[in-house]
mmCIF file of C-alpha atoms in Angstrom:
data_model
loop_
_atom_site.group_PDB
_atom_site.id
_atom_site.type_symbol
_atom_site.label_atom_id
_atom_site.label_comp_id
_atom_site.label_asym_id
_atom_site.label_seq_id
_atom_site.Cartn_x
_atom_site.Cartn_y
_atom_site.Cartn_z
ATOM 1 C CA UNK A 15 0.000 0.000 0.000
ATOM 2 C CA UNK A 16 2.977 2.827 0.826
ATOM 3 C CA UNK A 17 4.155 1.602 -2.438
ATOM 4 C CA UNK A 18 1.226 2.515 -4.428
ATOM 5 C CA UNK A 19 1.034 5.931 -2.607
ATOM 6 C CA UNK A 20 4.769 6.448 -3.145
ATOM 7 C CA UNK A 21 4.273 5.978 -6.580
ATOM 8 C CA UNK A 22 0.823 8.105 -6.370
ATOM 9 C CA UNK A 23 2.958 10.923 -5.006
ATOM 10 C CA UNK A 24 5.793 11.045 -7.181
ATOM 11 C CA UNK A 25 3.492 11.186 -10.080
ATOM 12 C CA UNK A 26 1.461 14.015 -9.237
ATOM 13 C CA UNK A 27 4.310 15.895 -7.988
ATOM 14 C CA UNK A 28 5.659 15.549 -11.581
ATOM 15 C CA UNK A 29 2.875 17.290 -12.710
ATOM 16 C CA UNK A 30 2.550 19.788 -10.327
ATOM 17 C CA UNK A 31 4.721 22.704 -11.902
ATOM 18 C CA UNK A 32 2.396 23.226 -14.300
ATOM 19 C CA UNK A 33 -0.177 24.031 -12.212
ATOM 20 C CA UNK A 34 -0.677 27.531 -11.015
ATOM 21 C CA UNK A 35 0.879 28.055 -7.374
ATOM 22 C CA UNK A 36 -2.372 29.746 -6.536
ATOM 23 C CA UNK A 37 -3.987 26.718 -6.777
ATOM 24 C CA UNK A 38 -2.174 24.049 -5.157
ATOM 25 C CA UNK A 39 -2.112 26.588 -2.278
ATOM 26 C CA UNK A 40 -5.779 26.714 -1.989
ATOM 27 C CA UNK A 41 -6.396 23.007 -1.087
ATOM 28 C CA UNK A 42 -7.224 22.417 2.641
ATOM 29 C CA UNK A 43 -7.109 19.141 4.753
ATOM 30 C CA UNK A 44 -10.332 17.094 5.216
ATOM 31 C CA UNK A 45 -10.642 17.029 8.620
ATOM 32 C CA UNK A 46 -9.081 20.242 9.281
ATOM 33 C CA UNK A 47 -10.794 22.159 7.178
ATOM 34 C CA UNK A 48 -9.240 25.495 7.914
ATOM 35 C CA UNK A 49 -5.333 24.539 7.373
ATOM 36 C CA UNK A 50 -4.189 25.086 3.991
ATOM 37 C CA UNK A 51 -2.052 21.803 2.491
ATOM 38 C CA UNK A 52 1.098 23.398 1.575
ATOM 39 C CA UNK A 53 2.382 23.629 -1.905
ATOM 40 C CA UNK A 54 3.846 19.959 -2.897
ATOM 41 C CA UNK A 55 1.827 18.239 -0.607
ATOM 42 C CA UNK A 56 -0.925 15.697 -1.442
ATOM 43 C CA UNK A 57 -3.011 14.481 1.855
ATOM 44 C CA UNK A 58 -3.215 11.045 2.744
ATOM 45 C CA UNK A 59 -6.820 10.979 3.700
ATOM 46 C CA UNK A 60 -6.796 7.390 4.053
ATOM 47 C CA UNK A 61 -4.006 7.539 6.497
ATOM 48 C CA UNK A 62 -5.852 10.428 8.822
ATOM 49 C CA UNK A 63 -7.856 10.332 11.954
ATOM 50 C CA UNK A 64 -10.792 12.251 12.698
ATOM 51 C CA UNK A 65 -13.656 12.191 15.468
ATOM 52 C CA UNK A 66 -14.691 14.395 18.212
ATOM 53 C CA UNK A 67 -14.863 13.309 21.662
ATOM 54 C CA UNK A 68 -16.684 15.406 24.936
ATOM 55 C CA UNK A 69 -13.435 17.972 25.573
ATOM 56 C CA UNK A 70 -12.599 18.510 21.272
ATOM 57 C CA UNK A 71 -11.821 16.994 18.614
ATOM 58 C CA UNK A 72 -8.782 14.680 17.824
ATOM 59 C CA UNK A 73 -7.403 14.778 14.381
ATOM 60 C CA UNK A 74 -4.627 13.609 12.765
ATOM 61 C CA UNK A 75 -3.552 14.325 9.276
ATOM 62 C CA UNK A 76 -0.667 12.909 7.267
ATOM 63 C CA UNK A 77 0.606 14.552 3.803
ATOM 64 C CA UNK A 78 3.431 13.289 1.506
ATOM 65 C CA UNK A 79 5.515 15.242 -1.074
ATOM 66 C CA UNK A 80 8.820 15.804 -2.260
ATOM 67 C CA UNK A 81 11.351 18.826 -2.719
ATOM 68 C CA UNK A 82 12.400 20.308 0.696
ATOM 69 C CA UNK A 83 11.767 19.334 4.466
ATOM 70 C CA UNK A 84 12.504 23.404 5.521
ATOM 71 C CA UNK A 85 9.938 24.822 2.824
ATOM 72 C CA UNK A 86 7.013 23.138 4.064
ATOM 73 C CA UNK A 87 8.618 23.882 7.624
ATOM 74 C CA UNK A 88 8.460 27.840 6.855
ATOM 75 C CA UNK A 89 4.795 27.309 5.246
ATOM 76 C CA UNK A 90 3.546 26.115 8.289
ATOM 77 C CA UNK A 91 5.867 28.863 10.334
ATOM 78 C CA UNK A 92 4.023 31.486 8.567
ATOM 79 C CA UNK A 93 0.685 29.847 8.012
ATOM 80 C CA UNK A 94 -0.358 28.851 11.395
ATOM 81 C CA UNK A 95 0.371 32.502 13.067
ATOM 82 C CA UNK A 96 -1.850 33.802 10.061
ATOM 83 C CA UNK A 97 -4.955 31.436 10.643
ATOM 84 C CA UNK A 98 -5.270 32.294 14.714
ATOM 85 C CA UNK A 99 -2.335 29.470 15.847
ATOM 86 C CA UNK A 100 0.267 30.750 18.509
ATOM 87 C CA UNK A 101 3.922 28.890 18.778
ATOM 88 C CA UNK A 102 4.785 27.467 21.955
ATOM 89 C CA UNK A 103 6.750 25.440 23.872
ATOM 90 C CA UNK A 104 8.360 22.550 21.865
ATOM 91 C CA UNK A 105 6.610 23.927 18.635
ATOM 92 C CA UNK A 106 2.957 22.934 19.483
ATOM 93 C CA UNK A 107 0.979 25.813 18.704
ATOM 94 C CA UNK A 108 -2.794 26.450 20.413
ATOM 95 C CA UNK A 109 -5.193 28.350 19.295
ATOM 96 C CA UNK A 110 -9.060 27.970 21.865
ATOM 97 C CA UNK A 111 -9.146 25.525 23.075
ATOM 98 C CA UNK A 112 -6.897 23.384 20.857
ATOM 99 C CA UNK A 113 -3.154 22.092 20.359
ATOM 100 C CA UNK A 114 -1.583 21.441 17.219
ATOM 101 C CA UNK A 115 1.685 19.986 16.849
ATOM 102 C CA UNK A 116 3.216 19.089 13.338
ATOM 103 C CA UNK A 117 6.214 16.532 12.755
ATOM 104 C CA UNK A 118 8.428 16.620 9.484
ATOM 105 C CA UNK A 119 9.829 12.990 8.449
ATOM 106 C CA UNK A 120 12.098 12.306 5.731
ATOM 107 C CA UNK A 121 11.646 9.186 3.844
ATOM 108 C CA UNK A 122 13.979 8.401 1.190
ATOM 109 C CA UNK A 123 13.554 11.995 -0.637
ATOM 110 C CA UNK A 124 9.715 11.930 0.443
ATOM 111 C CA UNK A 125 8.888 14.043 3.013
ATOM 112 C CA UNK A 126 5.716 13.033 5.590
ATOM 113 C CA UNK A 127 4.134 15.563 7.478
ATOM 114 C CA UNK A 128 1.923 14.913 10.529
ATOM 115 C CA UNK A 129 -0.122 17.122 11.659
ATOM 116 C CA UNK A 130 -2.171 15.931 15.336
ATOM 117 C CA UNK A 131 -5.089 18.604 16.969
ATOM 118 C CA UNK A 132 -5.983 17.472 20.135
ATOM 119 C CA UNK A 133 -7.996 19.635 23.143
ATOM 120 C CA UNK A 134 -5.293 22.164 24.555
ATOM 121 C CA UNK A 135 -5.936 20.433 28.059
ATOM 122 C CA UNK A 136 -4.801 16.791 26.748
ATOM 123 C CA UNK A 137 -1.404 15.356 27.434
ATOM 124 C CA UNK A 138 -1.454 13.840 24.063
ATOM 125 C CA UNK A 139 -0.594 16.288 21.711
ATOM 126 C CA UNK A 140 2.314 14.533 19.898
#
């Protein structure tokens, strides 16, 4: 199954450049539905998490794409202040009542991103 999205990936990042940057940068996660999906990344919406429980919601979301680990880390950098999210401690960012936390994995020139919202008052965030 990784194999088929591996090669999923690597295809439609072949074809991204010819797409306008304006709209690759307007598609938004699934579950999240306010967090943009940065440029180069395709959302693994199989892979994801999603359901609410009595304190929040608890989402995770996992994205794959190639090119740089450190652009996608300054997209979200910039991103995430922009849409109401404030950095803290250990780079989790809250914004109400929720946490966000975001971790950047290298793969064999793929990069996987995943992002986890949680209720700011759980111990789980990463």
């Amino acid at each position: 199954m990784r194999v088929l999205i591996y090669i999923w990936v690597v295809a439609v990042l072949s074809i991204a450049p010819f797409f306008g940057q304006s709209a690759l940068s307007q598609t938004f996660f699934s579950a999240i539905e306010d967090l943009p999906i940065a440029p180069g990344l395709i959302e693994a919406v199989d892979e994801g998490v999603s359901f609410g429980s009595v304190s929040g919601r608890i989402v995770t979301a996992i994205a794959y794409g190639g090119g740089d680990i450190y652009a996608y880390r300054g997209f979200y950098k910039k991103a995430l202040p922009a849409l109401g999210w404030r950095r803290g401690p250990d780079n989790v960012y809250r914004r109400d009542q929720e946490a966000l936390s975001l971790d950047f994995e290298n793969r064999n020139s793929l990069i996987k991103i995943r992002i986890r919202v949680v209720p700011a008052s759980s111990e789980k965030v990463r």
